[in-house]
Amino acid sequence: MASELTDEAIDLALERGNQMDASLPNPSSARYDAASGRIVVEFTNGSAFMVPARALQDLANASDEDLAAVEIENGYALRWDRLDVDFTIPGLMAGVFGTARFMASEAGRARSAAKAEAARKNGRKGGRPRKAVAGTSPA
């Protein structure tokens, strides 16, 4: 037998939800800081989060004017209407700047002294080794 949902139970649940909202840091504003090239999200508890705007998928070639048109949507996402681009704030805070394919392609572009030295060593050896095909021995 299912219990009946009463007006009192609904009111109590709404009150608990309001208390939770009040206790968690929620985004209060978002803006593009052209001087640093970052999107700045400020929260109701006074904290802030910044992310490099042009590191985000589909924003690399956006104008400063387009980047400045950022809005908070549904209390947890950033939206650029003109560009038809959305990102969740929790995702950005976790370092998710685009799709898995985009993230993998960006990771391959990383430059470091160690990566440059490894490329030079591979070049002296004749380049990247060929992939072995199943059932054959490498040449």
PDB file of C-alpha atoms in Angstrom:
ATOM      1  CA  MET A   1       0.000   0.000   0.000  1.00  0.00           C
ATOM      2  CA  ALA A   2       1.475   3.330  -1.093  1.00  0.00           C
ATOM      3  CA  SER A   3       1.434   6.243   1.313  1.00  0.00           C
ATOM      4  CA  GLU A   4      -0.456   9.337   0.254  1.00  0.00           C
ATOM      5  CA  LEU A   5       1.437  12.548  -0.412  1.00  0.00           C
ATOM      6  CA  THR A   6       0.001  15.302   1.733  1.00  0.00           C
ATOM      7  CA  ASP A   7       0.252  19.075   1.430  1.00  0.00           C
ATOM      8  CA  GLU A   8       2.168  19.068   4.711  1.00  0.00           C
ATOM      9  CA  ALA A   9       4.758  16.598   3.322  1.00  0.00           C
ATOM     10  CA  ILE A  10       5.162  18.711   0.182  1.00  0.00           C
ATOM     11  CA  ASP A  11       5.633  21.901   2.213  1.00  0.00           C
ATOM     12  CA  LEU A  12       8.205  20.165   4.421  1.00  0.00           C
ATOM     13  CA  ALA A  13      10.138  18.902   1.380  1.00  0.00           C
ATOM     14  CA  LEU A  14      10.123  22.383  -0.192  1.00  0.00           C
ATOM     15  CA  GLU A  15      11.416  23.899   3.056  1.00  0.00           C
ATOM     16  CA  ARG A  16      14.248  21.327   3.256  1.00  0.00           C
ATOM     17  CA  GLY A  17      15.144  22.118  -0.362  1.00  0.00           C
ATOM     18  CA  ASN A  18      15.247  25.849   0.382  1.00  0.00           C
ATOM     19  CA  GLN A  19      17.493  25.212   3.405  1.00  0.00           C
ATOM     20  CA  MET A  20      19.871  23.147   1.264  1.00  0.00           C
ATOM     21  CA  ASP A  21      19.994  25.862  -1.408  1.00  0.00           C
ATOM     22  CA  ALA A  22      20.784  28.469   1.226  1.00  0.00           C
ATOM     23  CA  SER A  23      23.629  26.390   2.688  1.00  0.00           C
ATOM     24  CA  LEU A  24      25.409  25.562  -0.598  1.00  0.00           C
ATOM     25  CA  PRO A  25      27.482  28.027  -2.613  1.00  0.00           C
ATOM     26  CA  ASN A  26      25.471  28.865  -5.714  1.00  0.00           C
ATOM     27  CA  PRO A  27      26.731  30.893  -8.674  1.00  0.00           C
ATOM     28  CA  SER A  28      25.669  34.513  -8.327  1.00  0.00           C
ATOM     29  CA  SER A  29      27.363  36.028 -11.381  1.00  0.00           C
ATOM     30  CA  ALA A  30      29.477  35.208 -14.417  1.00  0.00           C
ATOM     31  CA  ARG A  31      31.515  37.561 -16.552  1.00  0.00           C
ATOM     32  CA  TYR A  32      34.331  37.594 -19.083  1.00  0.00           C
ATOM     33  CA  ASP A  33      37.505  39.372 -17.919  1.00  0.00           C
ATOM     34  CA  ALA A  34      39.155  40.512 -21.151  1.00  0.00           C
ATOM     35  CA  ALA A  35      42.404  41.508 -19.408  1.00  0.00           C
ATOM     36  CA  SER A  36      43.083  37.949 -18.217  1.00  0.00           C
ATOM     37  CA  GLY A  37      41.099  36.137 -20.939  1.00  0.00           C
ATOM     38  CA  ARG A  38      39.136  34.263 -18.268  1.00  0.00           C
ATOM     39  CA  ILE A  39      35.530  33.586 -17.446  1.00  0.00           C
ATOM     40  CA  VAL A  40      34.962  34.482 -13.776  1.00  0.00           C
ATOM     41  CA  VAL A  41      32.123  32.826 -11.858  1.00  0.00           C
ATOM     42  CA  GLU A  42      31.348  34.248  -8.426  1.00  0.00           C
ATOM     43  CA  PHE A  43      29.396  32.334  -5.787  1.00  0.00           C
ATOM     44  CA  THR A  44      26.995  33.367  -3.032  1.00  0.00           C
ATOM     45  CA  ASN A  45      29.562  32.437  -0.344  1.00  0.00           C
ATOM     46  CA  GLY A  46      32.118  34.940  -1.709  1.00  0.00           C
ATOM     47  CA  SER A  47      34.298  32.408  -3.511  1.00  0.00           C
ATOM     48  CA  ALA A  48      35.111  32.634  -7.213  1.00  0.00           C
ATOM     49  CA  PHE A  49      36.250  30.314  -9.988  1.00  0.00           C
ATOM     50  CA  MET A  50      38.108  31.299 -13.163  1.00  0.00           C
ATOM     51  CA  VAL A  51      38.632  29.356 -16.371  1.00  0.00           C
ATOM     52  CA  PRO A  52      40.557  30.385 -19.524  1.00  0.00           C
ATOM     53  CA  ALA A  53      37.758  31.216 -21.969  1.00  0.00           C
ATOM     54  CA  ARG A  54      39.511  30.309 -25.193  1.00  0.00           C
ATOM     55  CA  ALA A  55      40.576  26.910 -23.829  1.00  0.00           C
ATOM     56  CA  LEU A  56      36.917  25.846 -23.924  1.00  0.00           C
ATOM     57  CA  GLN A  57      35.565  23.928 -26.899  1.00  0.00           C
ATOM     58  CA  ASP A  58      33.935  26.229 -29.483  1.00  0.00           C
ATOM     59  CA  LEU A  59      35.210  29.406 -27.787  1.00  0.00           C
ATOM     60  CA  ALA A  60      38.776  29.515 -29.154  1.00  0.00           C
ATOM     61  CA  ASN A  61      37.906  31.976 -31.931  1.00  0.00           C
ATOM     62  CA  ALA A  62      35.102  33.861 -30.172  1.00  0.00           C
ATOM     63  CA  SER A  63      35.314  37.645 -30.008  1.00  0.00           C
ATOM     64  CA  ASP A  64      35.634  39.447 -26.680  1.00  0.00           C
ATOM     65  CA  GLU A  65      32.111  40.775 -27.267  1.00  0.00           C
ATOM     66  CA  ASP A  66      30.715  37.263 -27.729  1.00  0.00           C
ATOM     67  CA  LEU A  67      32.561  35.960 -24.660  1.00  0.00           C
ATOM     68  CA  ALA A  68      31.202  38.842 -22.576  1.00  0.00           C
ATOM     69  CA  ALA A  69      27.638  37.703 -23.348  1.00  0.00           C
ATOM     70  CA  VAL A  70      27.937  34.808 -20.865  1.00  0.00           C
ATOM     71  CA  GLU A  71      24.933  34.079 -18.653  1.00  0.00           C
ATOM     72  CA  ILE A  72      24.185  31.684 -15.813  1.00  0.00           C
ATOM     73  CA  GLU A  73      21.487  29.255 -16.870  1.00  0.00           C
ATOM     74  CA  ASN A  74      19.372  27.140 -14.517  1.00  0.00           C
ATOM     75  CA  GLY A  75      21.656  28.008 -11.602  1.00  0.00           C
ATOM     76  CA  TYR A  76      24.453  25.625 -12.623  1.00  0.00           C
ATOM     77  CA  ALA A  77      25.490  26.230 -16.242  1.00  0.00           C
ATOM     78  CA  LEU A  78      27.126  28.921 -18.351  1.00  0.00           C
ATOM     79  CA  ARG A  79      25.411  29.817 -21.616  1.00  0.00           C
ATOM     80  CA  TRP A  80      26.500  31.823 -24.653  1.00  0.00           C
ATOM     81  CA  ASP A  81      23.292  32.267 -26.665  1.00  0.00           C
ATOM     82  CA  ARG A  82      24.905  33.836 -29.746  1.00  0.00           C
ATOM     83  CA  LEU A  83      27.419  31.006 -29.984  1.00  0.00           C
ATOM     84  CA  ASP A  84      24.991  28.248 -28.927  1.00  0.00           C
ATOM     85  CA  VAL A  85      27.540  27.009 -26.373  1.00  0.00           C
ATOM     86  CA  ASP A  86      26.844  25.639 -22.873  1.00  0.00           C
ATOM     87  CA  PHE A  87      29.046  24.327 -20.069  1.00  0.00           C
ATOM     88  CA  THR A  88      28.085  23.128 -16.614  1.00  0.00           C
ATOM     89  CA  ILE A  89      29.909  24.920 -13.829  1.00  0.00           C
ATOM     90  CA  PRO A  90      30.651  21.656 -11.961  1.00  0.00           C
ATOM     91  CA  GLY A  91      32.099  20.228 -15.193  1.00  0.00           C
ATOM     92  CA  LEU A  92      34.361  23.245 -15.707  1.00  0.00           C
ATOM     93  CA  MET A  93      35.494  23.048 -12.091  1.00  0.00           C
ATOM     94  CA  ALA A  94      36.383  19.397 -12.714  1.00  0.00           C
ATOM     95  CA  GLY A  95      38.475  20.415 -15.738  1.00  0.00           C
ATOM     96  CA  VAL A  96      36.053  19.287 -18.451  1.00  0.00           C
ATOM     97  CA  PHE A  97      36.516  21.869 -21.191  1.00  0.00           C
ATOM     98  CA  GLY A  98      34.706  19.992 -23.975  1.00  0.00           C
ATOM     99  CA  THR A  99      33.859  16.571 -25.345  1.00  0.00           C
ATOM    100  CA  ALA A 100      36.151  13.604 -24.750  1.00  0.00           C
ATOM    101  CA  ARG A 101      37.425  13.881 -28.332  1.00  0.00           C
ATOM    102  CA  PHE A 102      38.169  17.602 -27.886  1.00  0.00           C
ATOM    103  CA  MET A 103      39.945  16.988 -24.575  1.00  0.00           C
ATOM    104  CA  ALA A 104      42.089  14.238 -26.109  1.00  0.00           C
ATOM    105  CA  SER A 105      43.067  16.444 -29.047  1.00  0.00           C
ATOM    106  CA  GLU A 106      44.026  19.283 -26.710  1.00  0.00           C
ATOM    107  CA  ALA A 107      46.106  16.975 -24.513  1.00  0.00           C
ATOM    108  CA  GLY A 108      48.124  15.920 -27.565  1.00  0.00           C
ATOM    109  CA  ARG A 109      49.058  19.549 -28.195  1.00  0.00           C
ATOM    110  CA  ALA A 110      50.844  19.908 -24.866  1.00  0.00           C
ATOM    111  CA  ARG A 111      54.360  21.228 -25.177  1.00  0.00           C
ATOM    112  CA  SER A 112      57.142  20.643 -22.694  1.00  0.00           C
ATOM    113  CA  ALA A 113      60.893  20.323 -22.662  1.00  0.00           C
ATOM    114  CA  ALA A 114      60.555  16.579 -22.002  1.00  0.00           C
ATOM    115  CA  LYS A 115      58.186  16.115 -24.946  1.00  0.00           C
ATOM    116  CA  ALA A 116      60.487  18.100 -27.262  1.00  0.00           C
ATOM    117  CA  GLU A 117      63.520  16.031 -26.173  1.00  0.00           C
ATOM    118  CA  ALA A 118      61.613  12.757 -26.738  1.00  0.00           C
ATOM    119  CA  ALA A 119      60.638  13.924 -30.236  1.00  0.00           C
ATOM    120  CA  ARG A 120      64.282  14.770 -31.035  1.00  0.00           C
ATOM    121  CA  LYS A 121      65.438  11.337 -29.819  1.00  0.00           C
ATOM    122  CA  ASN A 122      62.777   9.594 -31.909  1.00  0.00           C
ATOM    123  CA  GLY A 123      63.837  11.668 -34.909  1.00  0.00           C
ATOM    124  CA  ARG A 124      67.470  10.575 -34.514  1.00  0.00           C
ATOM    125  CA  LYS A 125      66.273   6.965 -34.468  1.00  0.00           C
ATOM    126  CA  GLY A 126      64.318   7.390 -37.680  1.00  0.00           C
ATOM    127  CA  GLY A 127      61.023   8.652 -36.271  1.00  0.00           C
ATOM    128  CA  ARG A 128      58.132   7.041 -34.524  1.00  0.00           C
ATOM    129  CA  PRO A 129      58.252   3.230 -34.603  1.00  0.00           C
ATOM    130  CA  ARG A 130      55.770   1.579 -36.939  1.00  0.00           C
ATOM    131  CA  LYS A 131      52.848  -0.230 -35.377  1.00  0.00           C
ATOM    132  CA  ALA A 132      53.148  -3.980 -35.489  1.00  0.00           C
ATOM    133  CA  VAL A 133      50.423  -5.799 -37.423  1.00  0.00           C
ATOM    134  CA  ALA A 134      49.071  -8.950 -35.753  1.00  0.00           C
ATOM    135  CA  GLY A 135      50.737 -12.075 -37.094  1.00  0.00           C
ATOM    136  CA  THR A 136      53.783 -10.294 -38.516  1.00  0.00           C
ATOM    137  CA  SER A 137      57.149  -9.435 -37.072  1.00  0.00           C
ATOM    138  CA  PRO A 138      58.390  -5.842 -37.066  1.00  0.00           C
ATOM    139  CA  ALA A 139      60.848  -5.000 -39.828  1.00  0.00           C
TER     140      ALA A 139
END
